[in-house]
Coordinates of C-alpha atoms in Angstrom, one line a residue:
Chain J
G206 CA 94.3 112.3 103.4
Q207 CA 96.7 109.5 102.9
N208 CA 98.0 107.8 99.8
I209 CA 100.4 105.1 99.1
D210 CA 101.7 104.1 95.7
Q211 CA 103.6 100.9 94.9
P212 CA 104.0 98.9 91.7
T213 CA 101.3 96.2 91.3
E214 CA 103.6 93.4 90.1
M215 CA 107.3 92.7 89.7
T216 CA 109.3 89.7 88.5
A217 CA 112.9 88.6 89.2
T218 CA 115.2 85.6 88.9
E219 CA 116.4 83.5 91.7
G220 CA 119.7 84.8 93.1
A221 CA 119.0 88.3 91.8
I222 CA 118.4 91.6 93.7
V223 CA 115.0 93.4 93.5
Q224 CA 114.0 96.8 94.8
I225 CA 110.3 97.5 95.6
N226 CA 109.5 101.2 95.8
C227 CA 106.8 102.9 97.8
T228 CA 105.8 106.5 97.7
Y229 CA 103.5 107.9 100.4
Q230 CA 101.6 111.0 101.4
T231 CA 100.4 111.4 104.9
S232 CA 99.9 114.1 107.5
G233 CA 102.0 113.7 110.6
F234 CA 104.5 111.1 109.5
N235 CA 105.1 108.5 112.2
G236 CA 107.1 105.8 110.5
L237 CA 106.7 103.4 107.6
F238 CA 106.2 99.6 107.7
W239 CA 106.9 96.8 105.3
Y240 CA 105.0 93.5 105.5
Q241 CA 105.2 90.3 103.5
Q242 CA 102.2 88.3 102.7
H243 CA 102.3 84.9 101.0
A244 CA 99.2 83.8 99.1
G245 CA 96.4 82.7 101.4
E246 CA 98.3 83.6 104.5
A247 CA 98.4 86.5 107.0
P248 CA 100.8 89.4 106.6
T249 CA 104.1 89.2 108.6
F250 CA 106.2 92.1 109.7
L251 CA 109.4 92.8 107.8
S252 CA 110.6 96.3 108.9
Y253 CA 109.8 99.6 110.4
N254 CA 111.6 102.8 109.5
V255 CA 111.1 106.1 111.3
L256 CA 114.4 107.8 110.5
D257 CA 116.0 108.5 107.1
G258 CA 118.5 105.9 105.9
L259 CA 118.9 102.3 105.2
E260 CA 118.2 99.5 107.7
E261 CA 119.6 96.1 107.0
K262 CA 118.2 92.8 108.3
G263 CA 119.7 89.8 106.7
R264 CA 118.8 89.6 103.0
F265 CA 116.2 92.3 103.4
S266 CA 116.9 96.0 103.7
S267 CA 114.5 99.0 103.9
F268 CA 115.3 102.6 103.1
L269 CA 113.4 105.7 104.0
S270 CA 113.6 109.3 102.8
R271 CA 111.1 111.5 104.7
S272 CA 111.7 114.6 102.7
K273 CA 110.9 112.7 99.4
G274 CA 108.0 110.6 100.9
Y275 CA 109.8 107.6 99.6
S276 CA 110.8 104.2 100.8
Y277 CA 112.1 101.0 99.2
L278 CA 112.5 97.4 100.2
L279 CA 115.6 95.7 98.9
L280 CA 115.7 91.9 98.6
K281 CA 119.0 90.3 97.9
E282 CA 119.9 86.7 96.9
L283 CA 116.3 86.1 95.9
Q284 CA 114.8 82.7 96.7
M285 CA 111.7 81.0 95.4
K286 CA 110.1 81.4 98.8
D287 CA 110.4 85.2 98.4
S288 CA 107.5 85.1 95.9
A289 CA 104.8 87.0 97.8
S290 CA 103.0 90.3 98.1
Y291 CA 104.9 93.1 99.8
L292 CA 102.8 95.7 101.6
C293 CA 103.9 99.2 102.4
A294 CA 102.0 100.9 105.3
V295 CA 102.0 104.0 107.3
P296 CA 100.2 104.7 110.7
Q297 CA 97.0 106.6 110.3
P298 CA 97.2 110.2 111.6
G299 CA 95.7 111.3 114.9
G300 CA 96.5 108.2 116.9
S301 CA 99.1 105.8 118.1
T302 CA 101.6 104.1 115.7
L303 CA 100.1 100.9 116.8
G304 CA 96.9 99.3 115.6
R305 CA 95.9 101.8 112.9
L306 CA 97.8 101.2 109.7
Y307 CA 97.0 102.5 106.3
F308 CA 98.2 100.0 103.7
G309 CA 99.1 100.3 100.1
R310 CA 97.7 97.8 97.6
G311 CA 100.8 95.6 97.7
T312 CA 103.4 94.6 95.1
Q313 CA 103.2 91.0 93.9
L314 CA 106.7 89.7 93.5
T315 CA 107.2 86.5 91.4
V316 CA 110.7 84.9 91.6
W317 CA 111.5 82.6 88.7
P318 CA 114.1 79.8 88.8
Chain E
N293 CA 101.8 81.0 122.9
A294 CA 99.0 80.6 120.2
G295 CA 99.5 84.2 119.2
V296 CA 96.4 85.6 117.4
T297 CA 93.6 83.1 116.7
Q298 CA 90.5 83.7 114.5
T299 CA 87.4 81.6 114.1
P300 CA 85.9 80.5 111.8
K301 CA 88.4 80.0 109.0
F302 CA 85.7 80.0 106.4
Q303 CA 82.1 81.1 106.4
V304 CA 79.3 81.4 103.9
L305 CA 76.3 83.7 104.8
K306 CA 73.1 84.6 103.1
T307 CA 72.3 88.3 102.6
G308 CA 70.7 89.7 105.7
Q309 CA 72.1 87.1 108.1
S310 CA 74.2 88.2 111.1
M311 CA 77.3 86.6 112.6
T312 CA 80.3 87.2 114.8
L313 CA 83.9 86.7 113.8
Q314 CA 86.0 85.8 116.8
C315 CA 89.5 87.0 117.5
A316 CA 91.6 86.2 120.5
Q317 CA 95.2 86.9 121.5
D318 CA 97.3 85.5 124.3
M319 CA 100.1 88.0 124.3
N320 CA 98.5 90.5 126.6
H321 CA 98.5 93.1 123.9
E322 CA 96.7 96.4 124.5
Y323 CA 96.0 97.2 120.8
M324 CA 93.8 95.1 118.5
S325 CA 92.5 95.8 115.1
W326 CA 90.2 94.4 112.4
Y327 CA 91.1 94.7 108.7
R328 CA 89.4 93.5 105.6
Q329 CA 91.3 92.6 102.4
D330 CA 89.8 92.6 99.0
P331 CA 91.5 91.7 95.7
G332 CA 93.6 94.6 94.5
M333 CA 92.6 96.8 97.4
G334 CA 95.1 96.1 100.1
L335 CA 94.1 95.9 103.8
R336 CA 91.6 98.4 105.1
L337 CA 91.0 99.2 108.8
I338 CA 87.5 98.5 110.0
H339 CA 87.7 99.0 113.8
Y340 CA 90.4 99.1 116.4
S341 CA 90.8 99.1 120.1
V342 CA 93.5 100.5 122.4
G343 CA 92.4 98.6 125.4
A344 CA 89.5 96.9 127.1
G345 CA 86.4 99.0 126.9
I346 CA 87.8 101.4 124.3
T347 CA 87.0 101.0 120.6
D348 CA 87.0 103.4 117.6
Q349 CA 86.2 103.3 113.9
G350 CA 88.6 102.9 111.1
E351 CA 88.3 103.6 107.4
V352 CA 85.4 101.3 106.6
P353 CA 83.3 100.7 109.7
N354 CA 79.8 100.7 108.2
G355 CA 77.9 97.4 108.7
Y356 CA 80.3 96.2 111.5
N357 CA 80.2 96.5 115.3
V358 CA 82.9 95.7 117.8
S359 CA 83.3 95.5 121.5
R360 CA 86.3 94.9 123.8
S361 CA 85.2 93.5 127.1
T362 CA 88.5 91.8 127.9
T363 CA 92.1 92.3 126.8
E364 CA 92.2 89.0 125.0
D365 CA 89.1 89.1 122.8
F366 CA 88.0 91.4 120.1
P367 CA 84.9 90.1 118.2
L368 CA 83.6 91.6 115.0
R369 CA 79.9 91.5 114.4
L370 CA 78.2 91.7 111.0
L371 CA 74.8 93.1 111.7
S372 CA 73.1 92.3 108.4
A373 CA 75.4 90.7 105.9
A374 CA 75.6 92.1 102.3
P375 CA 77.5 90.7 99.3
S376 CA 79.8 93.8 99.5
Q377 CA 81.1 92.3 102.8
T378 CA 82.5 89.3 101.0
S379 CA 86.2 89.5 101.9
V380 CA 89.0 88.1 103.9
Y381 CA 89.1 89.5 107.5
F382 CA 92.2 89.8 109.5
C383 CA 92.5 90.5 113.2
A384 CA 95.8 92.0 114.5
S385 CA 97.3 92.9 117.8
S386 CA 100.3 94.9 119.0
S387 CA 101.8 96.4 122.1
P388 CA 104.1 99.3 122.9
R389 CA 105.8 97.0 125.4
T390 CA 107.3 94.8 122.7
G391 CA 110.0 97.3 121.9
S392 CA 110.6 99.8 119.2
S393 CA 109.4 97.8 116.2
Y394 CA 105.7 98.4 116.7
E395 CA 105.0 95.1 115.0
Q396 CA 101.4 94.0 114.5
Y397 CA 100.8 90.3 114.8
F398 CA 98.1 89.1 112.4
G399 CA 95.7 86.1 112.8
P400 CA 95.3 83.6 110.0
G401 CA 92.2 85.3 108.6
T402 CA 88.5 84.4 108.1
R403 CA 87.3 84.0 104.5
L404 CA 83.7 85.2 104.3
T405 CA 81.4 84.8 101.4
V406 CA 78.0 86.5 101.4
T407 CA 75.5 85.2 98.7

């Protein structure tokens, strides 16, 4: 089966750095996704990691360790608009990477001024 | 490009009623999926399709039917609505042709309440 664990809630201050962790268990690893979801809106894609290491994209970076079943999303220079839910997801086994994601329950990040 | 569109945005049904949630995409994506999102539960896959005429079940398919007669449209049918189907429903599409990111594009969602 599959399992994803991520913290339910986190808080941070504007301008700070926050790291959101995700541990996963899946058969046939085929990459890990991070999505951002603002309240009342649809999820939007942030990153996809399939190899170990850190990938940086502006203020957001995503790290993957396949041997540890671990990923994190690093948000730098936090802004109020970063207050959202951050969803960790892996492709479901037995099929394509596309269209069949298993999501964690999400981490609700609140950024305070 | 409108991207992924869903109708209606909001719907209230009585127990036992049936209805169809519409989803359309104009990006010529092969892959389309339906998810439901409940408070504290994350997104769960209901059904998905890898192309016109091909559909398969996800994690929580019971009580839902889908069909994919065209590349653009992927409607989700509730056969006999139950209060347990009160949820927010998201449709998503993706394509291997969009590069290596395998990004899924989500529609704005349909908020369904079953009383």
